Coordinates of C-alpha atoms and ligand atoms in Angstrom, one line a residue:
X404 CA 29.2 66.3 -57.4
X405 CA 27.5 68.0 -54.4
X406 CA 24.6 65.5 -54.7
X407 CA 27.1 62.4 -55.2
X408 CA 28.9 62.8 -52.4
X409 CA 25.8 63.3 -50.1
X410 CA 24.1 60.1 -51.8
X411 CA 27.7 58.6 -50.8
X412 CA 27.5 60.0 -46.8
X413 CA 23.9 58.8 -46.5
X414 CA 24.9 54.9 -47.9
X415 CA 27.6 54.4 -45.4
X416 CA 25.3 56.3 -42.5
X417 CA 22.9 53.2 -43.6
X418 CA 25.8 50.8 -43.9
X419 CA 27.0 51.6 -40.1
X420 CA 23.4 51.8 -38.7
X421 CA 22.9 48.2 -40.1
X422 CA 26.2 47.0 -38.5
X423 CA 25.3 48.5 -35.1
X424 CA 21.8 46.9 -35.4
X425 CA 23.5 43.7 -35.8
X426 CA 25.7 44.2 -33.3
X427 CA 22.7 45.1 -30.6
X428 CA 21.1 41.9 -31.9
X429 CA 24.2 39.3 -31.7
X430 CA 24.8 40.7 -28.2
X431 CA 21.0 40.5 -27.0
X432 CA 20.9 37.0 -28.2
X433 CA 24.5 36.2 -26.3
X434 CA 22.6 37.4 -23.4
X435 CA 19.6 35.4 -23.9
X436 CA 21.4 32.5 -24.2
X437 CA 23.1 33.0 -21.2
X438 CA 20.6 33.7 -19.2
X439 CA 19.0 30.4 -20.5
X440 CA 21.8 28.6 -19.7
X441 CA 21.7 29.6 -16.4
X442 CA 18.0 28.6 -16.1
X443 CA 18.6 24.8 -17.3
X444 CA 21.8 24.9 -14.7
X445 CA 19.3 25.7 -12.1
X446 CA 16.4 23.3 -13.0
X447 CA 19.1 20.8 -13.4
X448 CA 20.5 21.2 -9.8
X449 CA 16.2 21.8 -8.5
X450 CA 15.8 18.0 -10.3
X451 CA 18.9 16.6 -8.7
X452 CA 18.1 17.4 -5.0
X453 CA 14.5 16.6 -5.7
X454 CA 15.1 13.1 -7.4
X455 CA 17.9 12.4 -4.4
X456 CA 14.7 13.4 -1.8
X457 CA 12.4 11.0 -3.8
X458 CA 15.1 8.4 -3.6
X459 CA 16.5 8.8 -0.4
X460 CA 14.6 5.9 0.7
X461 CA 13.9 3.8 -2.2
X462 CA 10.1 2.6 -1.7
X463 CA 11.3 1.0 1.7
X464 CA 11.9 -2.7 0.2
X465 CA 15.7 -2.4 0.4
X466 CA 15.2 -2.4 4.0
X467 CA 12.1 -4.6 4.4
X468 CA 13.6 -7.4 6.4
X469 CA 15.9 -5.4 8.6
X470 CA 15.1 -4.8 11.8
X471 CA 15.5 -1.3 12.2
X472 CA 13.0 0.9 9.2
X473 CA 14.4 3.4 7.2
X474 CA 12.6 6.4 8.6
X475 CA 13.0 5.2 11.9
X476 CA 17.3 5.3 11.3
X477 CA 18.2 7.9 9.1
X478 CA 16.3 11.2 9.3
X479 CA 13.2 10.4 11.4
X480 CA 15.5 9.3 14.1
X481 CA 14.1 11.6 16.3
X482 CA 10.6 10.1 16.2
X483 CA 9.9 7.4 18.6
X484 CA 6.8 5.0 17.8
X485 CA 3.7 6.2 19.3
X486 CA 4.9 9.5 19.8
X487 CA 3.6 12.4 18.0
X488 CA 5.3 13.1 15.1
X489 CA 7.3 16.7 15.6
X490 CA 6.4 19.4 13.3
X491 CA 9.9 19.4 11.5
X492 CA 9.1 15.6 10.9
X493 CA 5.9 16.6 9.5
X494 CA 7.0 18.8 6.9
X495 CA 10.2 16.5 5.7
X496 CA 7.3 14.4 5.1
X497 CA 5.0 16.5 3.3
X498 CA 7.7 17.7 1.0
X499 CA 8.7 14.1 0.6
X500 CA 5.1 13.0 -0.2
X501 CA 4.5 15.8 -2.7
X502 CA 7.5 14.4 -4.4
X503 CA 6.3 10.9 -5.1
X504 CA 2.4 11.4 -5.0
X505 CA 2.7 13.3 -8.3
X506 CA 3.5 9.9 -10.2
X507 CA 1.5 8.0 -7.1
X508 CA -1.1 7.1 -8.8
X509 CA 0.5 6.6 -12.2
X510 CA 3.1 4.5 -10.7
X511 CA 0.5 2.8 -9.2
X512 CA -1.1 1.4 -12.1
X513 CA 1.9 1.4 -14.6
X514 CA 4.5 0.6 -12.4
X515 CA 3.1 -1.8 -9.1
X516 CA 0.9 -3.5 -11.4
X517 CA 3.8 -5.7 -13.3
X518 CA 5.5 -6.3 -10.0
X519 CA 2.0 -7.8 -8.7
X520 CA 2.5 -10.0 -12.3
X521 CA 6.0 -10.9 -11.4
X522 CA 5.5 -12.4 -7.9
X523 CA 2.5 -15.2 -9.2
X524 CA 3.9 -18.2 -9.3
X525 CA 3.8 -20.1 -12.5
X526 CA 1.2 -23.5 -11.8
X527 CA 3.5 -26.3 -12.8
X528 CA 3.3 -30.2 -12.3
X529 CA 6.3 -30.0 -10.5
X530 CA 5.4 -28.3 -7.5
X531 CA 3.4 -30.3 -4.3
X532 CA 0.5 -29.2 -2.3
X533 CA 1.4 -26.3 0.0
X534 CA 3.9 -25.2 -1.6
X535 CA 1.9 -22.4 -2.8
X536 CA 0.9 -21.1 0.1
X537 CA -0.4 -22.4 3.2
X538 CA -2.5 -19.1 5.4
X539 CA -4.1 -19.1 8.8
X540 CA -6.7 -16.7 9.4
X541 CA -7.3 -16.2 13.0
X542 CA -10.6 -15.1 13.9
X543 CA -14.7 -16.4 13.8
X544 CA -16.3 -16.3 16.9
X545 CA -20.0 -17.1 17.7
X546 CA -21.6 -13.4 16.1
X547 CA -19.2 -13.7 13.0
X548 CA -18.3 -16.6 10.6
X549 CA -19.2 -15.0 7.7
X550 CA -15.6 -13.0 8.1
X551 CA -13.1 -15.5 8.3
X552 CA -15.4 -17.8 5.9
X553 CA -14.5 -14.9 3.2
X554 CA -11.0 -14.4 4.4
X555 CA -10.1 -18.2 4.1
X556 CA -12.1 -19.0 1.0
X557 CA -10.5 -16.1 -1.0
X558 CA -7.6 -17.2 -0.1
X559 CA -7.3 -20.3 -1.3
X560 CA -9.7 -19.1 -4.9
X561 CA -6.4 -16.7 -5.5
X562 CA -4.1 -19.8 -5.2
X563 CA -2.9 -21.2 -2.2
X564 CA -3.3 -24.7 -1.6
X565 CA -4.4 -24.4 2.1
X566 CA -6.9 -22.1 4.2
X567 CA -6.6 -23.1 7.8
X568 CA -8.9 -20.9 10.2
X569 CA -8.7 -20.8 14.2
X570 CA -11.6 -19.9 15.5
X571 CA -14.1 -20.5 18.7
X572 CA -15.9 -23.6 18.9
X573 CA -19.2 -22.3 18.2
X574 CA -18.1 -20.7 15.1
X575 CA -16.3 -23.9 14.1
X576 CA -19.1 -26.2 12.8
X577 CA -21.0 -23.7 11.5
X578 CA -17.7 -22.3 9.1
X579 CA -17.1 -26.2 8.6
X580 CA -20.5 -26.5 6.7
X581 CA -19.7 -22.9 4.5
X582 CA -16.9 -25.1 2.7
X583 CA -15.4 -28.6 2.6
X584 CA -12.3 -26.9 1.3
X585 CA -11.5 -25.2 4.6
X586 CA -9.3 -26.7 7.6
X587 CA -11.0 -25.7 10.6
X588 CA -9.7 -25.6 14.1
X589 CA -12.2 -24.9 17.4
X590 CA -9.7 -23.7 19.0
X591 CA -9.3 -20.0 19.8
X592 CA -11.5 -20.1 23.1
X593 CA -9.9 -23.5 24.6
X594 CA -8.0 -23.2 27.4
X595 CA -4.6 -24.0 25.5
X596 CA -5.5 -21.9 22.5
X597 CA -2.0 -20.6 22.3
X598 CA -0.5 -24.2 22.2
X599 CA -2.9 -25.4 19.7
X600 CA -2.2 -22.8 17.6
X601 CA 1.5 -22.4 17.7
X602 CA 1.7 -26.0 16.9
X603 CA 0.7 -25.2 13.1
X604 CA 3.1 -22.0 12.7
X605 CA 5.6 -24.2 11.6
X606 CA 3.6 -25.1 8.7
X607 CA 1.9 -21.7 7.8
X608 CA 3.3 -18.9 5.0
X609 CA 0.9 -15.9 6.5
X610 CA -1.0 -15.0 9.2
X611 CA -4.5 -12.8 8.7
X612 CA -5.4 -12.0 11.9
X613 CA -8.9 -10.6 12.6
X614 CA -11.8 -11.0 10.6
X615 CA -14.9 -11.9 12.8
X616 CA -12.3 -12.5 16.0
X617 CA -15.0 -9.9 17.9
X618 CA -13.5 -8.2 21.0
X619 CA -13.8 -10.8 23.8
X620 CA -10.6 -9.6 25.6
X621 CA -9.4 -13.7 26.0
X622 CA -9.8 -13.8 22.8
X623 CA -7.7 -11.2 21.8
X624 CA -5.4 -12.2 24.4
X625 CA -4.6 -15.2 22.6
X626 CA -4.5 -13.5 19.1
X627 CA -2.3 -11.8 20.9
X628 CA 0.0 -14.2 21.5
X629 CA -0.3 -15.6 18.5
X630 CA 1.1 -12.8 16.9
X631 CA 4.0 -12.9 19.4
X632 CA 5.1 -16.1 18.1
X633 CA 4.6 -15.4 14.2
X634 CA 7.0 -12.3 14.3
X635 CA 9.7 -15.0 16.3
X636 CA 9.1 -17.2 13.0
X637 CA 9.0 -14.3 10.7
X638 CA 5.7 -14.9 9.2
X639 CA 4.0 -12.4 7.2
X640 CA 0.9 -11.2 9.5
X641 CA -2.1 -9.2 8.1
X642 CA -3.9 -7.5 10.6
X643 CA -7.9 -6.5 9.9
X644 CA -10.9 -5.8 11.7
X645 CA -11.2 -6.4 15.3
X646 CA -7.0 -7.3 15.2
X647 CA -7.0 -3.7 14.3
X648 CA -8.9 -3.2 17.6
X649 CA -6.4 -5.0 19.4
X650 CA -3.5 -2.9 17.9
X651 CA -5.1 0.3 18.5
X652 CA -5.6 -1.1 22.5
X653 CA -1.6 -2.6 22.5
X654 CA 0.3 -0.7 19.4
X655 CA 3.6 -2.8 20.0
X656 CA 1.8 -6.2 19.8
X657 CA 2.9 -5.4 15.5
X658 CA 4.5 -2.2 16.1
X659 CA 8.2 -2.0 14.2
X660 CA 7.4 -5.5 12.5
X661 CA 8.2 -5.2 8.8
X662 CA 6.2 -8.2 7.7
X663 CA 3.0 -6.6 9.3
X664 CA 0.5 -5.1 7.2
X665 CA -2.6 -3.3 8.4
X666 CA -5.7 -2.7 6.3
X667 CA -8.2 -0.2 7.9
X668 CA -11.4 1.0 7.1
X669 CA -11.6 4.6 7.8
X670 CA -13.4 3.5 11.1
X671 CA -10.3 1.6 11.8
X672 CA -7.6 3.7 10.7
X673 CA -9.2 6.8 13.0
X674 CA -9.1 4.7 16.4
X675 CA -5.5 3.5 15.4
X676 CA -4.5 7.5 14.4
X677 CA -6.0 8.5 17.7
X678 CA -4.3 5.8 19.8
X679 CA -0.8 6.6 18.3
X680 CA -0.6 10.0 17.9
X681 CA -3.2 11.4 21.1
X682 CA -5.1 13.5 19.2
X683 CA -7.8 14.3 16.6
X684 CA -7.6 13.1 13.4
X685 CA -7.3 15.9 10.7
X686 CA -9.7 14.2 8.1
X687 CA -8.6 17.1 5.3
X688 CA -5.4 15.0 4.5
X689 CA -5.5 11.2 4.2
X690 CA -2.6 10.7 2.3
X691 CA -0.7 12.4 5.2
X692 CA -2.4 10.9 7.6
X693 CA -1.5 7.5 6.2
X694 CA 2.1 8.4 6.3
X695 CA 2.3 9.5 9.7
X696 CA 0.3 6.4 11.0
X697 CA 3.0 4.1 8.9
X698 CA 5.7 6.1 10.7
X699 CA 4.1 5.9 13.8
X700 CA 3.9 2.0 14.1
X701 CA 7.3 1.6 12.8
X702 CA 7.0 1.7 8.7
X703 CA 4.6 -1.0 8.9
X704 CA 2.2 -0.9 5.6
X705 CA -0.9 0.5 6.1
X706 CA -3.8 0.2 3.7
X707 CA -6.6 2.8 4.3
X708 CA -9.5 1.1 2.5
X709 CA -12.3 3.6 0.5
X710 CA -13.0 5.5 -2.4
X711 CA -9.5 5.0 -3.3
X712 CA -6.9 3.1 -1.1
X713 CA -4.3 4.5 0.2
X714 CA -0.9 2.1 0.4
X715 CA 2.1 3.6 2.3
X716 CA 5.0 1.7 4.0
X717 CA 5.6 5.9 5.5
X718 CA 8.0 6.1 2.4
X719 CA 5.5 7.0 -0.1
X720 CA 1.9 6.7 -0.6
X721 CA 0.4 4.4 -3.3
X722 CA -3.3 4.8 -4.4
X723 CA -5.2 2.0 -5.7
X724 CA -8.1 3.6 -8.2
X725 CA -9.4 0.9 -9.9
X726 CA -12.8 1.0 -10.5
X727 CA -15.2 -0.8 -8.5
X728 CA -18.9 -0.3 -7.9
X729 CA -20.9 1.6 -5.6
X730 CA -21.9 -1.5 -3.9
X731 CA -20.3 -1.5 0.0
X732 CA -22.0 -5.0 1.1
X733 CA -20.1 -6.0 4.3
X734 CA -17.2 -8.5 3.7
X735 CA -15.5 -6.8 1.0
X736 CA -12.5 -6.4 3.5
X737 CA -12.4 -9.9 4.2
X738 CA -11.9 -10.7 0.6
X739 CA -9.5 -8.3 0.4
X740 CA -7.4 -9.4 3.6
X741 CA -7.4 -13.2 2.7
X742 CA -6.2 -12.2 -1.1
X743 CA -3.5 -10.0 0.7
X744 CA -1.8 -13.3 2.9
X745 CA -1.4 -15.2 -0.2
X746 CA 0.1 -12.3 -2.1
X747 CA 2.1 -11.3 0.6
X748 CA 3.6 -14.7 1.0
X749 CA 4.3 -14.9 -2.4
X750 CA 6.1 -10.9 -2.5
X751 CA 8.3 -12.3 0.2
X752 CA 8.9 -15.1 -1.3
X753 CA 9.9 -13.8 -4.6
X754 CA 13.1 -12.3 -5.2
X755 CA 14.3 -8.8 -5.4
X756 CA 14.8 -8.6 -9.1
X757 CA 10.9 -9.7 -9.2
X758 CA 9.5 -7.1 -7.3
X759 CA 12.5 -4.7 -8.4
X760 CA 13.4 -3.5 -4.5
X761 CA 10.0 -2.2 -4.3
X762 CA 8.2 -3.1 -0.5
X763 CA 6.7 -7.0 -0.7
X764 CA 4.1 -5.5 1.2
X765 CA 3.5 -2.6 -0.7
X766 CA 3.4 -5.1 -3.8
X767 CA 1.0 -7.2 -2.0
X768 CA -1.3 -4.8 -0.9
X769 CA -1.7 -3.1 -4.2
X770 CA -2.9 -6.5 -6.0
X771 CA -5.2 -7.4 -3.5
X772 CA -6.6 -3.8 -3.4
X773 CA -7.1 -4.1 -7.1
X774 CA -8.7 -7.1 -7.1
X775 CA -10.9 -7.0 -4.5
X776 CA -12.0 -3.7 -6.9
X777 CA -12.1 -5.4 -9.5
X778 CA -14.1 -8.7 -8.1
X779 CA -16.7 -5.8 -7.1
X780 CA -17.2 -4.0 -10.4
X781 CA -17.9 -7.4 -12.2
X782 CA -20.0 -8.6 -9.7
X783 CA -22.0 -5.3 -9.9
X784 CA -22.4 -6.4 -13.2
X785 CA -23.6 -9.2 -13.3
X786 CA -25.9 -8.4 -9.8
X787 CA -26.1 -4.6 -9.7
X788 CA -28.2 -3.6 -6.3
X789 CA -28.0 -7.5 -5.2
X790 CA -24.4 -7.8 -5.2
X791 CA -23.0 -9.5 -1.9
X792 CA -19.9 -10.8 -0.9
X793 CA -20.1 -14.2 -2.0
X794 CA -20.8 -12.6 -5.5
X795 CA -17.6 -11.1 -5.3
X796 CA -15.8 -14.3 -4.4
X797 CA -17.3 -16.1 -8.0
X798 CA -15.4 -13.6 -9.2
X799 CA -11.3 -14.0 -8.2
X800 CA -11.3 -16.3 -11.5
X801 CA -12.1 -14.1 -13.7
X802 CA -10.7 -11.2 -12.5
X803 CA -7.3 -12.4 -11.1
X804 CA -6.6 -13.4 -14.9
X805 CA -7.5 -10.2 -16.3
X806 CA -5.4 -8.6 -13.8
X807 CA -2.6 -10.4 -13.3
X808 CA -2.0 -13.0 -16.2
X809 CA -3.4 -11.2 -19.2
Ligands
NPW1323 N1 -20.7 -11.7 7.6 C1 -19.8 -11.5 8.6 O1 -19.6 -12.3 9.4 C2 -19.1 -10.2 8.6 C3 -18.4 -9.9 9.8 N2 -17.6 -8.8 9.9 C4 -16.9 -8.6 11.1 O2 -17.6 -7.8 12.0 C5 -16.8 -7.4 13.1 C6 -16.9 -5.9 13.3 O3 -16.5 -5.2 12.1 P1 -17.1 -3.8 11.8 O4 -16.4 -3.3 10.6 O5 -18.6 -3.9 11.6 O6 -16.9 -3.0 13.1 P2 -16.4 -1.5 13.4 O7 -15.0 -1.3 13.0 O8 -16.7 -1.3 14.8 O9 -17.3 -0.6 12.5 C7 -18.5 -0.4 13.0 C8 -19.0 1.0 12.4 O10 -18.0 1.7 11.9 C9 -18.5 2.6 10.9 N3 -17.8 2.4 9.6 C10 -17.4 1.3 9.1 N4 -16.7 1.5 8.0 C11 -16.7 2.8 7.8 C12 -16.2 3.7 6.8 N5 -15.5 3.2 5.7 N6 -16.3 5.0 6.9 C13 -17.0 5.5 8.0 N7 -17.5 4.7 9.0 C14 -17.4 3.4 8.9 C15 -20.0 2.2 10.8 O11 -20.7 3.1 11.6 P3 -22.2 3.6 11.3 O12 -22.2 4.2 9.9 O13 -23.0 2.4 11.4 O14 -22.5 4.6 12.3 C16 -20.0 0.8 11.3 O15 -21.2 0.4 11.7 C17 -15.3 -7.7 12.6 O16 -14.9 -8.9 13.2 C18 -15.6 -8.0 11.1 O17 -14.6 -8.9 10.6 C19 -17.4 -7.9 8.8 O18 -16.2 -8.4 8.2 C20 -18.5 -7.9 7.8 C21 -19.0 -9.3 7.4
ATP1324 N1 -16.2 4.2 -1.6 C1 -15.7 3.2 -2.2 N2 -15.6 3.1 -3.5 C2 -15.0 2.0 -4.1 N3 -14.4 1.0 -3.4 C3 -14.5 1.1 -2.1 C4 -15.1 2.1 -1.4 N4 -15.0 1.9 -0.1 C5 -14.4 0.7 0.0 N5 -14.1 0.2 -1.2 C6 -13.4 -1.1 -1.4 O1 -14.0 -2.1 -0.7 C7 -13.1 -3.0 -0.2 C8 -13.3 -3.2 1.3 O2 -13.3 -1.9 1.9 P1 -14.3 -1.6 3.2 O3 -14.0 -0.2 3.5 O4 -15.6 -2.0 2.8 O5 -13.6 -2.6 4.2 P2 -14.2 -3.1 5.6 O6 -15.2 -2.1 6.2 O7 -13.1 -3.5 6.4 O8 -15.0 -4.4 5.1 P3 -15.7 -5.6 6.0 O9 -17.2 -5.4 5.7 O10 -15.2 -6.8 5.4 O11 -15.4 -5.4 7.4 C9 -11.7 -2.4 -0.5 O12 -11.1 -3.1 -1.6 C10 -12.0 -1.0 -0.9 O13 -11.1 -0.6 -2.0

């Protein structure tokens, strides 16, 4: 009996240690859940405010035809163009940046690329000449015709119907005999330059002002001008080479204009850095850099040109990666700024829903960037060490279609 009853204390013992045991474990588990709980609350809230400082701005286009840039009235309001950028500024900026550069370069490709797709117009019978885009590059001076040669043919090789090209009188014949196709005008060194030229505004989509122009001060005077007159009209106006030398002299000539786009070589984008923000250039962060230079000119869209490029309107930063060769032959630029006025007439032409509220200019810039890539790494192919510009140019064909219509 003895024995019975102590097998019977030592089975209920079990019995309650088992129950307790369960007990410690539902209650453990309670707790984990609720402390996981509170961890999804938390990275739910985290993802809200960062999404809302991702979107604050929404890539810029929303406001890219009003006359006042995003950054320059909601939160940036403190920063005036050409000034410094405050230290507070700075940082909003970085932790904006961080934000969107971890997809930049994804979105880049998967995202810009369709939008580049969705502003080519389709080639019907029904449209007439000009209609798809009529550009004047400004620029071609006795030392350079090869530049705005490259600017104006690649312009009208990507599609639109007319190249028109102001430049000196020496230059004029010699650009003439590059190309039937061009419409040359000897004009930029005559004493009523500025006449001459306005007198065709009326009929031009873009402006690309700067390849070959040189640095003869009444020369740039006149681009100058010219300029002036374009942002009355609200032309697109792409700004390379030596106009980039005139902007980094007279910031306000473009500064603030939302149709202006600037494409700098790093040579470029350090004089126009230095001349906005009176001091160094910190070469460890381009990406910043970029940003603050957008900001600085008024959330214009500034294309720092290299290994990869760099496209921000000061919102976010947009990098262009595809691959291209190791051949740097000069020129390149010019191909890429005469691609970039017929793409950015067509992005401002197109509507919203085509370039789904992202930046025209941003769209623009990031198909010319990738073809101008692209036109290099088949050249390279096909040429390897010999590869020049002109190379490059025998390429749009090919490589707009497998770009853009494929
Ligand atoms: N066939 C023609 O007609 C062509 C005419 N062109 C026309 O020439 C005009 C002047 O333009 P530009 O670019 O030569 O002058 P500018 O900005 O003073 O640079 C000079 C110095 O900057 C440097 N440098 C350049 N890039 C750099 C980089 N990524 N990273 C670092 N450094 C860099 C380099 O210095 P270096 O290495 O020699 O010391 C270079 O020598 C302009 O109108 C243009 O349209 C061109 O389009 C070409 C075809
Ligand atoms: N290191 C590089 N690797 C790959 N592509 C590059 C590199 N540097 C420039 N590019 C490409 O070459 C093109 C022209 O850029 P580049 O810096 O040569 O312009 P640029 O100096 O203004 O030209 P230009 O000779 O017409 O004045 C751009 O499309 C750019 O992406």
């Amino acid at each position: 009996i003895v024995t019975k009853r102590l097998l019977e204390q030592s089975a209920e013992a079990e019995q309650s240690f088992y129950q307790m045991e369960e007990q410690r474990l539902q209650a453990e588990d309670h707790r984990r859940e609720a402390e996981h709980a509170r961890e999804l609350h938390m990275l739910q809230v985290l993802g809200q405010m960062f999404s809302s400082i991702a979107t604050r701005n929404p890539v810029a286009t929303a406001t890219a035809n009003t006359a006042m840039p995003p950054a320059l009235n909601t939160t940036e309001s403190t920063m005036q163009p050409g000034v410094p950028m405050s230290t507070s500024g700075r940082m909003r900026h970085v932790l904006e940046r961080s934000f969107s550069l971890g997809t930049a370069a994804r979105r880049g490709m998967d995202d810009i690329l369709p939008l580049v797709k969705n502003i080519v117009p389709p080639l019907t019978s029904k449209k007439h000449k000009g209609q798809d885009g009529r550009i004047g590059i400004i620029g071609g001076c006795q030392e350079y015709t090869g530049a705005p040669y490259f600017a104006a043919i690649s312009a009208l090789k990507v599609g639109a119907d007319l190249s028109h090209v102001f430049c000196t009188k020496a230059a004029a014949t010699v650009i003439k005999s590059y190309s039937p196709e061009l419409i040359v005008h000897p004009v930029l060194d005559s004493p009523n330059a500025v006449e001459e030229m306005e007198k065709w505004l009326p009929r031009l989509h873009c402006l690309v002002v700067g390849p070959g122009l040189g640095r003869d001060d009444k020369l740039l005077k006149n681009a100058k001008e010219v300029i002036e007159k374009s942002k009355a009209r609200d032309i697109p106006i792409v700004i390379d080479a030596d106009g980039l030398w005139l902007v980094a002299q007279q910031p306000s000539v473009i500064q603030g204009y939302q149709k202006g786009i600037l494409t700098p070589n790093y040579m470029e984008f350090t004089r126009l850095y230095e001349a906005m923000h009176h001091e160094p250039l910190d070469s460890s962060d381009h990406q910043r850099s970029a940003m603050e230079l957008s900001v600085a000119m008024g959330n214009l869209t500034v294309v720092l040109k290299g290994e990869e490029d760099l496209i921000t309107d000061g919102n976010k930063v947009i990098l262009c990666r595809q691959e291209g060769s190791g051949r740097r032959c000069g020129g390149q630029g010019d191909l890429l700024s005469g691609s970039l006025g017929v793409l950015a007439h067509w992005a401002y032409t197109s509507s919203a829903d085509m370039t789904k509220s992202v930046n025209p200019s941003v769209v623009a810039a990031f198909g010319a960037c990738s073809l101008t890539r692209q036109c290099n790494r088949q050249a390279f192919h096909k040429h390897g060490r010999a590869t020049t510009t002109t190379d490059m140019i025998q390429e749009i064909s090919s490589a707009f279609k497998k770009l853009f219509e494929s």
